Structure formats: C-alpha cells, structure tokens
Amino acid sequence: MIGCKKHFATVQEYAHYINDEANGLTNSKVINGLKYSVSFLPAPYLIMKDSIQANAGDSKFNSNNYNGNYTFLLSIKEDSTSMAQPSSDINYRELQNPEEYAERFANLNFAADEMATLLVGDKEAKPLLYHTVNTYGLSRKIEILYVFPSIPSGDIEDITFVFDDGIFYRGKILFTYSNTTLKKSS
C-alpha cells in the first residue's frame, strides 16, 4: 500500500482489510479477560458501505458527510483464550444486581461520549456523535461507533484513541495509530 491507495471490490473485502491488525487500522488489547478492539473506519469505506445500503450506486453521493472526520468502532468482547465458559450476554458480565445492569445500560446509551477522547499531538477532541449498538443478547460483544471532528494533524506521527472504560471499569485504554497509515487509508 506504499505510495498508492488500495482499492476494494466489495464492502466485505474492505472490512476484512480493516480488521486485519497487520494493516494498522485495528488495534486490540486484552485486559482482565476482555478484548478491546478499536478500528479506524476510513471515509471511502463508509461511503462504499452507505452507497450500497442506500442502493444509490453513486459512491460520491454522501462523501461530504465523512471526509475530514475520524470514525472509530470500539468493540468489547470476552477474550476466548482467558475464559473457559463465556457468558451468553456480555452486558451481564461481572454484575451483582439489577441496579448495576441499569447503570451499565445508562452508561452505554447515554454517557459513552464521555468515555472517549481523540489525541492528535497536543490537541484533544471529544466525539461529535456516537452510537451504541444494542444487541439485546443476540451478540457476544458491545460495539460503539464514534465520530470525531477533524483536527489538523500535519506532521504529527501518532493519533491516539483513548477509552476511559466506564462499562467494565478497566481504566484508561490507549490505542495508538500511525498518522501516515490513517492518511493513506482515507
């Protein structure tokens, strides 16, 4: 991918590329039995996905909605190597009573923006918007999509996504990306 942009025939092919940690767009960390993964979603991927979902056929129909912003997908799931028996619904993991579940649900749906920060050099940004995917037990992971405003990155080497875990209380988790890799992917 050096010196040129990679082209993808399908959204699935593009998603596979993004999810391959060797390409530098996804970072993962395992902390106390939970796997936290953060994927940078390039604007061309989001445009391709939306144009197909909208059945519009024109891949430039909504490019202004994504260009210039940083979009990340946070995924939290149980680490399969550290648990013999995963729970059927991660939302109930480590909870003692219904009040704790209500607090977790509220944090996921109404305070997830307070848990994420993007660091670009000496500047930091909070999300413009976020969306928590509620699976109601149909998936064994939690996913939160974050969109951050554009921050001029110039010759800054690294961009860091910081997640201050207010769900499982694992502390601040940092995911660092090469600015060069992010620019090449967009």
Short mmCIF file of N, CA, C and O in Angstrom, two decimals, residues 120-178:
data_model
loop_
_atom_site.label_atom_id
_atom_site.label_comp_id
_atom_site.label_asym_id
_atom_site.label_seq_id
_atom_site.Cartn_x
_atom_site.Cartn_y
_atom_site.Cartn_z
N VAL A 120 -4.52 14.21 19.17
CA VAL A 120 -3.74 14.49 17.97
C VAL A 120 -2.71 15.53 18.37
O VAL A 120 -3.04 16.71 18.53
N GLY A 121 -1.47 15.07 18.58
CA GLY A 121 -0.44 15.97 19.09
C GLY A 121 -0.85 16.49 20.45
O GLY A 121 -1.21 15.72 21.34
N ASP A 122 -0.83 17.81 20.63
CA ASP A 122 -1.22 18.40 21.91
C ASP A 122 -2.70 18.81 21.94
O ASP A 122 -3.15 19.44 22.88
N LYS A 123 -3.45 18.40 20.91
CA LYS A 123 -4.88 18.73 20.86
C LYS A 123 -5.70 17.48 21.20
O LYS A 123 -5.29 16.36 20.93
N GLU A 124 -6.85 17.71 21.81
CA GLU A 124 -7.75 16.60 22.08
C GLU A 124 -9.16 16.96 21.67
O GLU A 124 -9.54 18.13 21.66
N ALA A 125 -9.93 15.94 21.30
CA ALA A 125 -11.30 16.15 20.86
C ALA A 125 -12.21 15.11 21.49
O ALA A 125 -11.81 13.97 21.71
N LYS A 126 -13.43 15.53 21.76
CA LYS A 126 -14.47 14.62 22.20
C LYS A 126 -15.33 14.27 20.97
O LYS A 126 -15.33 15.01 19.99
N PRO A 127 -16.05 13.19 21.02
CA PRO A 127 -16.85 12.78 19.86
C PRO A 127 -17.92 13.81 19.49
O PRO A 127 -18.55 14.41 20.37
N LEU A 128 -18.11 13.97 18.18
CA LEU A 128 -19.24 14.76 17.69
C LEU A 128 -20.53 13.98 17.90
O LEU A 128 -21.57 14.54 18.20
N LEU A 129 -20.43 12.67 17.69
CA LEU A 129 -21.57 11.79 17.89
C LEU A 129 -21.07 10.39 18.16
O LEU A 129 -19.92 10.06 17.90
N TYR A 130 -21.95 9.59 18.70
CA TYR A 130 -21.64 8.18 18.95
C TYR A 130 -22.93 7.38 18.82
O TYR A 130 -24.04 7.92 18.92
N HIS A 131 -22.77 6.10 18.61
CA HIS A 131 -23.92 5.21 18.52
C HIS A 131 -23.55 3.89 19.17
O HIS A 131 -22.58 3.24 18.75
N THR A 132 -24.29 3.50 20.19
CA THR A 132 -24.10 2.20 20.81
C THR A 132 -25.04 1.21 20.14
O THR A 132 -26.24 1.48 20.01
N VAL A 133 -24.49 0.08 19.71
CA VAL A 133 -25.31 -0.95 19.07
C VAL A 133 -25.90 -1.83 20.18
O VAL A 133 -25.18 -2.51 20.90
N ASN A 134 -27.21 -1.77 20.33
CA ASN A 134 -27.89 -2.60 21.33
C ASN A 134 -28.28 -3.93 20.67
O ASN A 134 -29.08 -3.95 19.73
N THR A 135 -27.71 -5.02 21.17
CA THR A 135 -27.97 -6.33 20.57
C THR A 135 -28.93 -7.18 21.38
O THR A 135 -29.37 -8.23 20.90
N TYR A 136 -29.23 -6.78 22.60
CA TYR A 136 -30.19 -7.47 23.45
C TYR A 136 -29.89 -8.97 23.55
O TYR A 136 -30.77 -9.80 23.45
N GLY A 137 -28.61 -9.29 23.73
CA GLY A 137 -28.20 -10.67 23.92
C GLY A 137 -27.99 -11.47 22.65
O GLY A 137 -27.65 -12.64 22.71
N LEU A 138 -28.19 -10.87 21.49
CA LEU A 138 -28.02 -11.59 20.23
C LEU A 138 -26.57 -11.62 19.75
O LEU A 138 -26.25 -12.31 18.81
N SER A 139 -25.72 -10.88 20.42
CA SER A 139 -24.31 -10.86 20.08
C SER A 139 -23.51 -10.93 21.38
O SER A 139 -23.98 -10.48 22.42
N ARG A 140 -22.31 -11.46 21.30
CA ARG A 140 -21.47 -11.58 22.49
C ARG A 140 -20.47 -10.44 22.59
O ARG A 140 -19.42 -10.59 23.19
N LYS A 141 -20.81 -9.29 21.99
CA LYS A 141 -19.91 -8.15 22.09
C LYS A 141 -20.71 -6.86 22.19
O LYS A 141 -21.89 -6.80 21.88
N ILE A 142 -20.01 -5.84 22.66
CA ILE A 142 -20.56 -4.49 22.72
C ILE A 142 -19.84 -3.69 21.64
O ILE A 142 -18.62 -3.79 21.50
N GLU A 143 -20.58 -2.91 20.87
CA GLU A 143 -19.98 -2.06 19.84
C GLU A 143 -20.48 -0.63 19.99
O GLU A 143 -21.67 -0.41 20.19
N ILE A 144 -19.51 0.29 19.90
CA ILE A 144 -19.84 1.72 19.94
C ILE A 144 -19.10 2.39 18.79
O ILE A 144 -17.89 2.24 18.67
N LEU A 145 -19.85 3.11 17.97
CA LEU A 145 -19.27 3.85 16.86
C LEU A 145 -19.08 5.30 17.31
O LEU A 145 -20.01 5.91 17.84
N TYR A 146 -17.86 5.82 17.11
CA TYR A 146 -17.54 7.19 17.49
C TYR A 146 -17.12 7.99 16.27
O TYR A 146 -16.34 7.50 15.45
N VAL A 147 -17.61 9.22 16.16
CA VAL A 147 -17.17 10.14 15.10
C VAL A 147 -16.60 11.38 15.78
O VAL A 147 -17.28 12.04 16.58
N PHE A 148 -15.34 11.67 15.44
CA PHE A 148 -14.64 12.82 16.00
C PHE A 148 -14.46 13.88 14.93
O PHE A 148 -14.35 13.56 13.74
N PRO A 149 -14.36 15.14 15.34
CA PRO A 149 -14.15 16.21 14.36
C PRO A 149 -12.74 16.14 13.77
O PRO A 149 -11.83 15.55 14.36
N SER A 150 -12.59 16.75 12.63
CA SER A 150 -11.28 16.84 12.00
C SER A 150 -10.37 17.71 12.87
O SER A 150 -10.78 18.76 13.35
N ILE A 151 -9.16 17.24 13.07
CA ILE A 151 -8.14 18.01 13.78
C ILE A 151 -6.93 18.03 12.86
O ILE A 151 -6.46 16.96 12.45
N PRO A 152 -6.42 19.20 12.50
CA PRO A 152 -5.24 19.23 11.63
C PRO A 152 -4.10 18.42 12.27
O PRO A 152 -3.73 18.65 13.41
N SER A 153 -3.61 17.42 11.51
CA SER A 153 -2.59 16.54 12.07
C SER A 153 -1.20 16.82 11.50
O SER A 153 -0.21 16.37 12.06
N GLY A 154 -1.12 17.53 10.39
CA GLY A 154 0.16 17.93 9.82
C GLY A 154 1.19 16.83 9.85
O GLY A 154 0.97 15.74 9.34
N ASP A 155 2.34 17.11 10.48
CA ASP A 155 3.42 16.13 10.52
C ASP A 155 3.45 15.33 11.82
O ASP A 155 4.45 14.70 12.16
N ILE A 156 2.35 15.31 12.55
CA ILE A 156 2.25 14.53 13.79
C ILE A 156 2.34 13.05 13.42
O ILE A 156 1.71 12.59 12.48
N GLU A 157 3.14 12.31 14.18
CA GLU A 157 3.37 10.90 13.86
C GLU A 157 2.24 9.99 14.29
O GLU A 157 1.88 9.06 13.57
N ASP A 158 1.67 10.22 15.47
CA ASP A 158 0.68 9.30 16.01
C ASP A 158 -0.61 10.01 16.40
O ASP A 158 -0.60 11.17 16.80
N ILE A 159 -1.70 9.27 16.27
CA ILE A 159 -3.01 9.70 16.73
C ILE A 159 -3.48 8.63 17.72
O ILE A 159 -3.37 7.43 17.45
N THR A 160 -4.01 9.06 18.87
CA THR A 160 -4.37 8.11 19.92
C THR A 160 -5.85 8.21 20.26
O THR A 160 -6.36 9.29 20.54
N PHE A 161 -6.52 7.07 20.23
CA PHE A 161 -7.90 6.94 20.69
C PHE A 161 -7.81 6.48 22.14
O PHE A 161 -7.20 5.45 22.44
N VAL A 162 -8.43 7.25 23.04
CA VAL A 162 -8.41 6.92 24.47
C VAL A 162 -9.82 6.52 24.89
O VAL A 162 -10.77 7.27 24.68
N PHE A 163 -9.93 5.34 25.48
CA PHE A 163 -11.21 4.88 26.01
C PHE A 163 -11.09 4.77 27.52
O PHE A 163 -10.31 3.96 28.03
N ASP A 164 -11.83 5.60 28.24
CA ASP A 164 -11.85 5.57 29.70
C ASP A 164 -13.05 4.70 30.09
O ASP A 164 -14.19 5.17 30.14
N ASP A 165 -12.78 3.44 30.34
CA ASP A 165 -13.81 2.41 30.46
C ASP A 165 -14.75 2.63 31.65
O ASP A 165 -14.41 2.34 32.79
N GLY A 166 -15.94 3.14 31.33
CA GLY A 166 -16.99 3.31 32.33
C GLY A 166 -18.02 2.20 32.25
O GLY A 166 -19.14 2.35 32.76
N ILE A 167 -17.65 1.09 31.60
CA ILE A 167 -18.57 -0.05 31.46
C ILE A 167 -18.10 -1.20 32.36
O ILE A 167 -18.83 -1.70 33.19
N PHE A 168 -16.84 -1.60 32.18
CA PHE A 168 -16.26 -2.68 32.99
C PHE A 168 -15.17 -2.16 33.93
O PHE A 168 -14.55 -2.93 34.64
N TYR A 169 -14.93 -0.87 33.88
CA TYR A 169 -14.01 -0.18 34.80
C TYR A 169 -12.60 -0.77 34.76
O TYR A 169 -12.02 -1.10 35.79
N ARG A 170 -12.04 -0.85 33.55
CA ARG A 170 -10.67 -1.32 33.36
C ARG A 170 -9.68 -0.16 33.25
O ARG A 170 -8.52 -0.35 32.92
N GLY A 171 -10.14 1.07 33.47
CA GLY A 171 -9.26 2.24 33.41
C GLY A 171 -9.17 2.82 32.02
O GLY A 171 -9.97 2.50 31.13
N LYS A 172 -8.18 3.70 31.82
CA LYS A 172 -7.96 4.32 30.51
C LYS A 172 -7.17 3.36 29.63
O LYS A 172 -6.12 2.87 30.04
N ILE A 173 -7.68 3.14 28.43
CA ILE A 173 -7.05 2.23 27.48
C ILE A 173 -6.70 3.05 26.24
O ILE A 173 -7.58 3.71 25.67
N LEU A 174 -5.43 3.03 25.86
CA LEU A 174 -4.96 3.84 24.74
C LEU A 174 -4.70 2.96 23.52
O LEU A 174 -4.08 1.89 23.63
N PHE A 175 -5.18 3.43 22.36
CA PHE A 175 -4.97 2.76 21.09
C PHE A 175 -4.30 3.78 20.15
O PHE A 175 -4.91 4.78 19.79
N THR A 176 -3.05 3.52 19.79
CA THR A 176 -2.28 4.47 19.00
C THR A 176 -2.19 4.02 17.55
O THR A 176 -1.96 2.84 17.27
N TYR A 177 -2.39 4.99 16.66
CA TYR A 177 -2.37 4.74 15.22
C TYR A 177 -1.33 5.63 14.56
O TYR A 177 -1.15 6.78 14.96
N SER A 178 -0.71 5.11 13.53
CA SER A 178 0.22 5.91 12.73
C SER A 178 -0.58 6.89 11.89
O SER A 178 -1.48 6.49 11.13
#
